[in-house]
Amino acid sequence: MSGNGPIHEDIAEILEVVKQQEDQERVIEIEEKTVQLVVFLLDEGYYAFYGKLIKEIVTVDEISYVPGMPDEILGIINVRGEIESVLDLRNILGLSSQPFTKQSRITIGEVNEIRSGILVDSVEDVLEIPEDQILRPSSMVDSRRTAYIIGEASYNGHELTLLDLRKIFDNLLSDN
Amino acid sequence: MKHIINLLLFSVRNVIFGVYAEQVQELLKVESTPVIGQFDNETIRYKEHELPIIDFSQQLQLDKLSNNKLSCFSTLSGYSKKITLFDQEQKGVSTLETSSRILVTHHQTRGYIGVRIEHPKKLIAISIAQIHTLPLIMQKNKKIQAVWGIALVDNTSIILIDLEQL
């Protein structure tokens, strides 16, 4: 087996290259720990939902009123033949109500097969940011909103509040 | 099971409602038109009986709905779409006079009752494929049990009302 010397060297080289590749991939994996956010405006403040939970963003053509719903639920919209509920995020966060405008959008969110539209003043951006740039919310935030806040980040020099869509849905589905 | 059902459409404050036509025994014309919300607890003579009248607007709390809140729902295209729905002559659609009516229905426990509605519009035949259940969040939060679904007709949403549950 004396002729195996050069082969062993080749294998060693190959292993070295493979190891380097794996290390590089690991580095890339670490770098890829980013999250996609859908950034929107609400009462002149910047907010966001996790992008993976937003299935669609639609313009506001018409919201049909449905009697007997709590103030958090604005009504329904028809999205290509499917009926979606529309939530009043301003009301949920304790902000003043306002009629929708040409800039208003309805973001269609889905969490654990629960879907609903959420009315926002305008959608500003869809972006990816490193996960570690999302910081704990400051204690100065209004208590009604605190329950729905995952964290805060910076967006073009503005404070960006990341909202918990799952909690918003859970609250509306709870028996309380 | 029927795959085509007849709906009687009417509107209150620009919201379109539909009731299953088979629940409607008769549609009576109202001679005088009382103000919305002042008709509850009244009775009228109907086939030699006293027919108790309930006010649809009051039952669905539409009389408490502020114009401000309703204005949130008005849009440039929404209103014209509704007008189209009511103006279009379609096969299987008959147009009714637009005035206040009392819709007579037979309630399982209360017997005959009259439901005052504002603007009866049309009788239409729709496929059950056009009927949608309320989205889960709405189903869970609804305070009025009579609201049982949504029908989509010409891209217009019609709120379906079960007269039995009013």
mmCIF file of C-alpha atoms in Angstrom:
data_model
loop_
_atom_site.group_PDB
_atom_site.id
_atom_site.type_symbol
_atom_site.label_atom_id
_atom_site.label_comp_id
_atom_site.label_asym_id
_atom_site.label_seq_id
_atom_site.Cartn_x
_atom_site.Cartn_y
_atom_site.Cartn_z
ATOM 1 C CA MET A 1 0.000 0.000 0.000
ATOM 2 C CA SER A 2 3.058 2.179 -0.409
ATOM 3 C CA GLY A 3 1.495 3.785 -3.488
ATOM 4 C CA ASN A 4 -1.241 5.355 -1.305
ATOM 5 C CA GLY A 5 0.978 8.226 -0.185
ATOM 6 C CA PRO A 6 0.006 10.758 -2.901
ATOM 7 C CA ILE A 7 -3.656 9.661 -2.672
ATOM 8 C CA HIS A 8 -3.680 10.399 1.052
ATOM 9 C CA GLU A 9 -2.257 13.797 0.331
ATOM 10 C CA ASP A 10 -4.999 14.409 -2.238
ATOM 11 C CA ILE A 11 -7.656 13.318 0.225
ATOM 12 C CA ALA A 12 -6.185 15.554 2.876
ATOM 13 C CA GLU A 13 -6.271 18.480 0.460
ATOM 14 C CA ILE A 14 -9.830 17.681 -0.553
ATOM 15 C CA LEU A 15 -10.881 17.473 3.097
ATOM 16 C CA GLU A 16 -9.223 20.783 3.764
ATOM 17 C CA VAL A 17 -11.108 22.425 0.883
ATOM 18 C CA VAL A 18 -14.379 20.827 2.010
ATOM 19 C CA LYS A 19 -13.777 22.030 5.560
ATOM 20 C CA GLN A 20 -13.097 25.549 4.348
ATOM 21 C CA GLN A 21 -16.296 25.458 2.276
ATOM 22 C CA GLU A 22 -18.292 24.272 5.270
ATOM 23 C CA ASP A 23 -16.797 27.003 7.432
ATOM 24 C CA GLN A 24 -17.736 29.568 4.790
ATOM 25 C CA GLU A 25 -21.278 28.225 4.647
ATOM 26 C CA ARG A 26 -21.488 28.471 8.415
ATOM 27 C CA VAL A 27 -20.364 32.087 8.204
ATOM 28 C CA ILE A 28 -23.004 32.738 5.524
ATOM 29 C CA GLU A 29 -25.644 31.074 7.686
ATOM 30 C CA ILE A 30 -24.765 33.369 10.548
ATOM 31 C CA GLU A 31 -24.915 36.354 8.210
ATOM 32 C CA GLU A 32 -28.322 35.211 6.913
ATOM 33 C CA LYS A 33 -30.042 35.562 10.281
ATOM 34 C CA THR A 34 -32.184 38.349 9.019
ATOM 35 C CA VAL A 35 -35.897 39.008 9.187
ATOM 36 C CA GLN A 36 -38.181 40.444 6.569
ATOM 37 C CA LEU A 37 -40.396 43.287 7.716
ATOM 38 C CA VAL A 38 -43.367 45.021 6.133
ATOM 39 C CA VAL A 39 -43.043 48.634 7.250
ATOM 40 C CA PHE A 40 -46.125 50.829 7.427
ATOM 41 C CA LEU A 41 -47.285 54.156 8.792
ATOM 42 C CA LEU A 42 -49.957 54.563 11.409
ATOM 43 C CA ASP A 43 -50.756 57.942 12.943
ATOM 44 C CA GLU A 44 -47.379 59.237 11.670
ATOM 45 C CA GLY A 45 -45.490 56.461 13.482
ATOM 46 C CA TYR A 46 -43.503 53.711 11.760
ATOM 47 C CA TYR A 47 -44.629 50.172 12.521
ATOM 48 C CA ALA A 48 -43.898 46.748 11.045
ATOM 49 C CA PHE A 49 -45.143 43.187 10.893
ATOM 50 C CA TYR A 50 -42.942 40.181 10.159
ATOM 51 C CA GLY A 51 -42.997 39.826 6.377
ATOM 52 C CA LYS A 52 -43.506 36.057 6.515
ATOM 53 C CA LEU A 53 -46.939 36.647 8.114
ATOM 54 C CA ILE A 54 -48.146 39.108 5.463
ATOM 55 C CA LYS A 55 -49.578 37.286 2.465
ATOM 56 C CA GLU A 56 -50.725 40.233 0.434
ATOM 57 C CA ILE A 57 -51.052 44.004 0.441
ATOM 58 C CA VAL A 58 -54.163 45.407 -1.234
ATOM 59 C CA THR A 59 -55.447 48.876 -1.979
ATOM 60 C CA VAL A 60 -58.613 49.963 -0.200
ATOM 61 C CA ASP A 61 -61.412 49.872 -2.727
ATOM 62 C CA GLU A 62 -64.307 49.447 -0.325
ATOM 63 C CA ILE A 63 -64.789 48.164 3.198
ATOM 64 C CA SER A 64 -68.312 46.852 3.741
ATOM 65 C CA TYR A 65 -69.794 47.477 7.148
ATOM 66 C CA VAL A 66 -71.050 44.417 9.033
ATOM 67 C CA PRO A 67 -73.449 45.124 11.918
ATOM 68 C CA GLY A 68 -72.777 43.883 15.422
ATOM 69 C CA MET A 69 -68.990 43.795 15.336
ATOM 70 C CA PRO A 70 -66.729 45.295 18.011
ATOM 71 C CA ASP A 71 -64.903 48.523 17.181
ATOM 72 C CA GLU A 72 -61.679 46.618 16.480
ATOM 73 C CA ILE A 73 -63.287 45.074 13.393
ATOM 74 C CA LEU A 74 -64.031 47.522 10.590
ATOM 75 C CA GLY A 75 -65.844 45.224 8.187
ATOM 76 C CA ILE A 76 -65.127 43.039 5.195
ATOM 77 C CA ILE A 77 -63.428 43.303 1.835
ATOM 78 C CA ASN A 78 -63.697 41.211 -1.281
ATOM 79 C CA VAL A 79 -60.285 40.055 -2.485
ATOM 80 C CA ARG A 80 -60.762 38.324 -5.842
ATOM 81 C CA GLY A 81 -63.919 36.575 -4.689
ATOM 82 C CA GLU A 82 -62.719 35.779 -1.160
ATOM 83 C CA ILE A 83 -64.107 37.569 1.893
ATOM 84 C CA GLU A 84 -61.550 38.908 4.374
ATOM 85 C CA SER A 85 -62.244 40.678 7.649
ATOM 86 C CA VAL A 86 -60.557 44.061 8.168
ATOM 87 C CA LEU A 87 -59.162 45.058 11.541
ATOM 88 C CA ASP A 88 -58.862 48.635 12.742
ATOM 89 C CA LEU A 89 -55.276 48.712 13.950
ATOM 90 C CA ARG A 90 -55.653 52.303 15.125
ATOM 91 C CA ASN A 91 -58.409 51.203 17.488
ATOM 92 C CA ILE A 92 -56.485 48.122 18.640
ATOM 93 C CA LEU A 93 -53.458 50.266 19.519
ATOM 94 C CA GLY A 94 -55.553 52.987 21.151
ATOM 95 C CA LEU A 95 -54.875 55.586 18.454
ATOM 96 C CA SER A 96 -57.463 58.053 17.147
ATOM 97 C CA SER A 97 -59.632 56.832 14.286
ATOM 98 C CA GLN A 98 -59.474 58.334 10.814
ATOM 99 C CA PRO A 99 -61.187 57.619 7.479
ATOM 100 C CA PHE A 100 -59.019 55.848 4.959
ATOM 101 C CA THR A 101 -57.279 57.715 2.138
ATOM 102 C CA LYS A 102 -55.787 56.901 -1.263
ATOM 103 C CA GLN A 103 -52.555 55.939 0.520
ATOM 104 C CA SER A 104 -54.303 53.510 2.874
ATOM 105 C CA ARG A 105 -53.599 49.824 2.377
ATOM 106 C CA ILE A 106 -54.921 46.582 3.782
ATOM 107 C CA THR A 107 -52.245 44.086 4.705
ATOM 108 C CA ILE A 108 -53.570 40.524 4.656
ATOM 109 C CA GLY A 109 -51.990 38.648 7.552
ATOM 110 C CA GLU A 110 -52.091 34.931 8.300
ATOM 111 C CA VAL A 111 -51.073 33.212 11.529
ATOM 112 C CA ASN A 112 -51.865 29.529 12.149
ATOM 113 C CA GLU A 113 -54.469 29.526 9.371
ATOM 114 C CA ILE A 114 -56.246 32.565 10.848
ATOM 115 C CA ARG A 115 -56.405 35.286 8.219
ATOM 116 C CA SER A 116 -57.486 38.881 8.348
ATOM 117 C CA GLY A 117 -56.875 42.189 6.698
ATOM 118 C CA ILE A 118 -55.390 44.991 8.771
ATOM 119 C CA LEU A 119 -55.965 48.600 7.714
ATOM 120 C CA VAL A 120 -52.872 50.808 7.814
ATOM 121 C CA ASP A 121 -52.325 54.439 6.758
ATOM 122 C CA SER A 122 -49.750 53.489 4.090
ATOM 123 C CA VAL A 123 -47.219 50.751 3.384
ATOM 124 C CA GLU A 124 -43.740 52.279 3.259
ATOM 125 C CA ASP A 125 -41.325 49.423 2.633
ATOM 126 C CA VAL A 126 -40.609 45.727 2.622
ATOM 127 C CA LEU A 127 -37.079 45.157 3.910
ATOM 128 C CA GLU A 128 -34.736 42.672 5.518
ATOM 129 C CA ILE A 129 -32.787 43.576 8.625
ATOM 130 C CA PRO A 130 -30.447 41.546 10.829
ATOM 131 C CA GLU A 131 -32.447 39.976 13.646
ATOM 132 C CA ASP A 132 -30.128 41.425 16.287
ATOM 133 C CA GLN A 133 -31.098 44.938 15.243
ATOM 134 C CA ILE A 134 -34.494 44.384 16.803
ATOM 135 C CA LEU A 135 -34.245 45.621 20.363
ATOM 136 C CA ARG A 136 -36.470 45.232 23.377
ATOM 137 C CA PRO A 137 -39.258 47.802 23.498
ATOM 138 C CA SER A 138 -38.630 50.839 25.647
ATOM 139 C CA SER A 139 -40.675 51.142 28.816
ATOM 140 C CA MET A 140 -42.000 54.535 27.685
ATOM 141 C CA VAL A 141 -44.535 52.929 25.328
ATOM 142 C CA ASP A 142 -48.260 53.321 26.081
ATOM 143 C CA SER A 143 -49.505 50.333 28.079
ATOM 144 C CA ARG A 144 -52.285 49.407 25.619
ATOM 145 C CA ARG A 145 -49.702 49.066 22.870
ATOM 146 C CA THR A 146 -47.077 47.301 24.983
ATOM 147 C CA ALA A 147 -48.966 44.012 24.799
ATOM 148 C CA TYR A 148 -48.620 43.921 21.020
ATOM 149 C CA ILE A 149 -44.994 45.021 20.678
ATOM 150 C CA ILE A 150 -42.244 42.520 19.914
ATOM 151 C CA GLY A 151 -39.438 45.049 19.700
ATOM 152 C CA GLU A 152 -38.065 48.218 18.189
ATOM 153 C CA ALA A 153 -35.596 48.974 15.439
ATOM 154 C CA SER A 154 -34.351 51.944 13.490
ATOM 155 C CA TYR A 155 -35.702 52.741 10.018
ATOM 156 C CA ASN A 156 -34.172 55.649 8.065
ATOM 157 C CA GLY A 157 -33.541 57.476 11.306
ATOM 158 C CA HIS A 158 -37.049 56.824 12.616
ATOM 159 C CA GLU A 159 -38.107 54.579 15.443
ATOM 160 C CA LEU A 160 -39.761 51.439 14.054
ATOM 161 C CA THR A 161 -42.098 49.391 16.239
ATOM 162 C CA LEU A 162 -42.429 45.695 15.396
ATOM 163 C CA LEU A 163 -45.935 44.453 16.194
ATOM 164 C CA ASP A 164 -47.001 40.943 17.187
ATOM 165 C CA LEU A 165 -49.695 39.904 14.702
ATOM 166 C CA ARG A 166 -50.200 36.578 16.477
ATOM 167 C CA LYS A 167 -51.128 38.399 19.699
ATOM 168 C CA ILE A 168 -53.497 40.731 17.857
ATOM 169 C CA PHE A 169 -55.327 37.736 16.369
ATOM 170 C CA ASP A 170 -55.215 35.736 19.628
ATOM 171 C CA ASN A 171 -56.754 38.617 21.547
ATOM 172 C CA LEU A 172 -59.649 38.823 19.116
ATOM 173 C CA LEU A 173 -60.175 35.075 19.230
ATOM 174 C CA SER A 174 -60.012 34.753 22.995
ATOM 175 C CA ASP A 175 -63.247 34.411 24.969
ATOM 176 C CA ASN A 176 -62.625 37.567 27.003
ATOM 177 C CA MET B 1 -80.161 20.720 -0.611
ATOM 178 C CA LYS B 2 -81.012 23.654 -2.867
ATOM 179 C CA HIS B 3 -78.164 24.991 -4.936
ATOM 180 C CA ILE B 4 -80.000 28.131 -5.952
ATOM 181 C CA ILE B 5 -81.731 30.276 -3.364
ATOM 182 C CA ASN B 6 -83.830 33.408 -3.621
ATOM 183 C CA LEU B 7 -82.805 36.441 -1.634
ATOM 184 C CA LEU B 8 -84.815 39.561 -0.951
ATOM 185 C CA LEU B 9 -82.424 42.502 -0.993
ATOM 186 C CA PHE B 10 -82.887 45.776 0.809
ATOM 187 C CA SER B 11 -80.631 48.555 2.006
ATOM 188 C CA VAL B 12 -80.349 50.523 5.198
ATOM 189 C CA ARG B 13 -77.967 53.482 5.306
ATOM 190 C CA ASN B 14 -76.176 52.265 2.200
ATOM 191 C CA VAL B 15 -75.540 48.776 3.640
ATOM 192 C CA ILE B 16 -77.134 46.017 1.560
ATOM 193 C CA PHE B 17 -78.878 43.164 3.343
ATOM 194 C CA GLY B 18 -80.344 39.941 2.024
ATOM 195 C CA VAL B 19 -82.902 37.644 3.613
ATOM 196 C CA TYR B 20 -83.789 34.154 2.507
ATOM 197 C CA ALA B 21 -86.987 34.698 0.534
ATOM 198 C CA GLU B 22 -88.573 31.507 1.879
ATOM 199 C CA GLN B 23 -88.594 33.094 5.333
ATOM 200 C CA VAL B 24 -90.732 35.934 4.004
ATOM 201 C CA GLN B 25 -94.463 35.236 4.071
ATOM 202 C CA GLU B 26 -95.539 38.586 2.708
ATOM 203 C CA LEU B 27 -94.281 42.091 2.075
ATOM 204 C CA LEU B 28 -96.708 44.742 3.315
ATOM 205 C CA LYS B 29 -96.612 48.362 2.224
ATOM 206 C CA VAL B 30 -96.321 50.912 5.027
ATOM 207 C CA GLU B 31 -98.778 53.764 4.638
ATOM 208 C CA SER B 32 -97.007 56.168 6.969
ATOM 209 C CA THR B 33 -93.271 56.071 7.390
ATOM 210 C CA PRO B 34 -92.268 56.450 11.025
ATOM 211 C CA VAL B 35 -88.799 57.673 11.937
ATOM 212 C CA ILE B 36 -86.194 54.916 12.175
ATOM 213 C CA GLY B 37 -85.961 53.504 15.646
ATOM 214 C CA GLN B 38 -89.430 54.541 16.808
ATOM 215 C CA PHE B 39 -91.323 51.599 15.405
ATOM 216 C CA ASP B 40 -90.415 48.896 17.903
ATOM 217 C CA ASN B 41 -93.158 47.547 20.175
ATOM 218 C CA GLU B 42 -95.857 48.623 17.691
ATOM 219 C CA THR B 43 -98.467 46.289 16.262
ATOM 220 C CA ILE B 44 -100.570 46.348 13.114
ATOM 221 C CA ARG B 45 -103.620 44.386 11.988
ATOM 222 C CA TYR B 46 -102.656 41.429 9.835
ATOM 223 C CA LYS B 47 -105.180 38.797 8.732
ATOM 224 C CA GLU B 48 -107.396 39.556 11.728
ATOM 225 C CA HIS B 49 -104.455 39.271 14.114
ATOM 226 C CA GLU B 50 -102.281 41.758 15.898
ATOM 227 C CA LEU B 51 -98.902 41.560 14.205
ATOM 228 C CA PRO B 52 -96.031 42.692 16.441
ATOM 229 C CA ILE B 53 -93.550 44.843 14.553
ATOM 230 C CA ILE B 54 -89.836 44.982 15.134
ATOM 231 C CA ASP B 55 -87.599 47.577 13.573
ATOM 232 C CA PHE B 56 -84.764 46.132 11.530
ATOM 233 C CA SER B 57 -82.503 49.155 12.056
ATOM 234 C CA GLN B 58 -82.965 48.963 15.801
ATOM 235 C CA GLN B 59 -82.421 45.220 15.958
ATOM 236 C CA LEU B 60 -79.144 45.548 14.066
ATOM 237 C CA GLN B 61 -78.164 48.674 16.009
ATOM 238 C CA LEU B 62 -77.958 50.632 12.767
ATOM 239 C CA ASP B 63 -79.905 53.501 14.341
ATOM 240 C CA LYS B 64 -76.979 54.044 16.729
ATOM 241 C CA LEU B 65 -74.444 54.048 13.926
ATOM 242 C CA SER B 66 -73.010 57.535 13.588
ATOM 243 C CA ASN B 67 -72.626 59.148 10.192
ATOM 244 C CA ASN B 68 -68.950 59.606 11.055
ATOM 245 C CA LYS B 69 -68.453 55.883 11.447
ATOM 246 C CA LEU B 70 -70.397 55.113 8.296
ATOM 247 C CA SER B 71 -68.385 57.670 6.332
ATOM 248 C CA CYS B 72 -65.319 55.496 6.979
ATOM 249 C CA PHE B 73 -66.846 52.987 4.574
ATOM 250 C CA SER B 74 -67.699 55.285 1.703
ATOM 251 C CA THR B 75 -65.383 55.152 -1.278
ATOM 252 C CA LEU B 76 -65.256 56.488 -4.790
ATOM 253 C CA SER B 77 -66.158 53.202 -6.439
ATOM 254 C CA GLY B 78 -68.154 51.479 -3.719
ATOM 255 C CA TYR B 79 -71.309 53.511 -4.071
ATOM 256 C CA SER B 80 -71.446 53.285 -7.841
ATOM 257 C CA LYS B 81 -71.064 49.494 -7.625
ATOM 258 C CA LYS B 82 -74.114 49.239 -5.356
ATOM 259 C CA ILE B 83 -76.165 51.417 -7.680
ATOM 260 C CA THR B 84 -75.201 49.121 -10.561
ATOM 261 C CA LEU B 85 -76.334 46.101 -8.585
ATOM 262 C CA PHE B 86 -79.736 47.631 -8.032
ATOM 263 C CA ASP B 87 -80.180 49.131 -11.492
ATOM 264 C CA GLN B 88 -79.130 46.167 -13.559
ATOM 265 C CA GLU B 89 -81.984 44.095 -14.908
ATOM 266 C CA GLN B 90 -80.886 40.480 -14.784
ATOM 267 C CA LYS B 91 -82.487 37.211 -15.614
ATOM 268 C CA GLY B 92 -84.360 35.967 -12.560
ATOM 269 C CA VAL B 93 -84.347 39.376 -10.916
ATOM 270 C CA SER B 94 -87.465 41.370 -10.198
ATOM 271 C CA THR B 95 -87.429 44.967 -9.068
ATOM 272 C CA LEU B 96 -89.574 46.118 -6.158
ATOM 273 C CA GLU B 97 -90.895 49.533 -5.341
ATOM 274 C CA THR B 98 -88.489 51.470 -3.179
ATOM 275 C CA SER B 99 -90.459 52.411 -0.069
ATOM 276 C CA SER B 100 -90.741 51.244 3.522
ATOM 277 C CA ARG B 101 -92.234 47.808 3.881
ATOM 278 C CA ILE B 102 -93.140 45.364 6.586
ATOM 279 C CA LEU B 103 -91.766 41.985 5.934
ATOM 280 C CA VAL B 104 -93.967 39.305 7.509
ATOM 281 C CA THR B 105 -92.149 36.248 8.743
ATOM 282 C CA HIS B 106 -93.165 33.247 10.792
ATOM 283 C CA HIS B 107 -91.049 32.877 13.885
ATOM 284 C CA GLN B 108 -90.903 29.374 15.370
ATOM 285 C CA THR B 109 -91.523 30.529 18.934
ATOM 286 C CA ARG B 110 -93.091 33.969 18.495
ATOM 287 C CA GLY B 111 -95.460 33.168 15.621
ATOM 288 C CA TYR B 112 -96.013 35.822 12.931
ATOM 289 C CA ILE B 113 -93.942 38.951 13.313
ATOM 290 C CA GLY B 114 -93.431 41.966 11.107
ATOM 291 C CA VAL B 115 -89.994 43.398 10.409
ATOM 292 C CA ARG B 116 -89.916 46.950 9.193
ATOM 293 C CA ILE B 117 -87.311 47.496 6.494
ATOM 294 C CA GLU B 118 -86.396 50.722 4.727
ATOM 295 C CA HIS B 119 -85.669 50.200 1.055
ATOM 296 C CA PRO B 120 -86.653 46.846 -0.428
ATOM 297 C CA LYS B 121 -84.901 46.545 -3.750
ATOM 298 C CA LYS B 122 -84.898 43.241 -5.507
ATOM 299 C CA LEU B 123 -85.580 39.585 -5.403
ATOM 300 C CA ILE B 124 -82.582 37.737 -6.800
ATOM 301 C CA ALA B 125 -81.666 34.114 -7.353
ATOM 302 C CA ILE B 126 -78.127 33.242 -6.355
ATOM 303 C CA SER B 127 -76.041 30.095 -6.300
ATOM 304 C CA ILE B 128 -74.893 28.851 -2.907
ATOM 305 C CA ALA B 129 -71.365 29.102 -4.329
ATOM 306 C CA GLN B 130 -71.809 32.875 -3.991
ATOM 307 C CA ILE B 131 -72.365 32.563 -0.238
ATOM 308 C CA HIS B 132 -69.443 32.860 2.163
ATOM 309 C CA THR B 133 -69.295 32.251 5.886
ATOM 310 C CA LEU B 134 -68.114 35.108 8.077
ATOM 311 C CA PRO B 135 -64.316 35.148 8.538
ATOM 312 C CA LEU B 136 -63.371 33.352 11.771
ATOM 313 C CA ILE B 137 -62.430 36.508 13.668
ATOM 314 C CA MET B 138 -65.860 37.971 12.880
ATOM 315 C CA GLN B 139 -67.697 34.749 13.652
ATOM 316 C CA LYS B 140 -66.060 34.709 17.071
ATOM 317 C CA ASN B 141 -66.828 38.366 17.797
ATOM 318 C CA LYS B 142 -70.277 38.902 16.320
ATOM 319 C CA LYS B 143 -72.835 40.345 18.732
ATOM 320 C CA ILE B 144 -75.815 39.873 16.431
ATOM 321 C CA GLN B 145 -76.577 36.207 15.840
ATOM 322 C CA ALA B 146 -78.912 36.985 12.937
ATOM 323 C CA VAL B 147 -75.909 37.840 10.720
ATOM 324 C CA TRP B 148 -75.085 34.466 9.193
ATOM 325 C CA GLY B 149 -72.957 35.081 6.124
ATOM 326 C CA ILE B 150 -72.016 37.180 3.139
ATOM 327 C CA ALA B 151 -73.202 36.809 -0.451
ATOM 328 C CA LEU B 152 -71.103 38.212 -3.264
ATOM 329 C CA VAL B 153 -73.206 39.469 -6.158
ATOM 330 C CA ASP B 154 -71.509 41.427 -8.947
ATOM 331 C CA ASN B 155 -68.573 41.982 -6.563
ATOM 332 C CA THR B 156 -70.875 43.632 -4.036
ATOM 333 C CA SER B 157 -71.071 42.211 -0.517
ATOM 334 C CA ILE B 158 -74.548 41.488 0.802
ATOM 335 C CA ILE B 159 -74.975 40.878 4.527
ATOM 336 C CA LEU B 160 -77.183 37.812 5.016
ATOM 337 C CA ILE B 161 -79.730 37.956 7.823
ATOM 338 C CA ASP B 162 -81.620 35.068 9.384
ATOM 339 C CA LEU B 163 -85.060 36.465 10.195
ATOM 340 C CA GLU B 164 -85.629 33.662 12.719
ATOM 341 C CA GLN B 165 -82.859 35.061 14.888
ATOM 342 C CA LEU B 166 -83.862 38.699 14.887
#
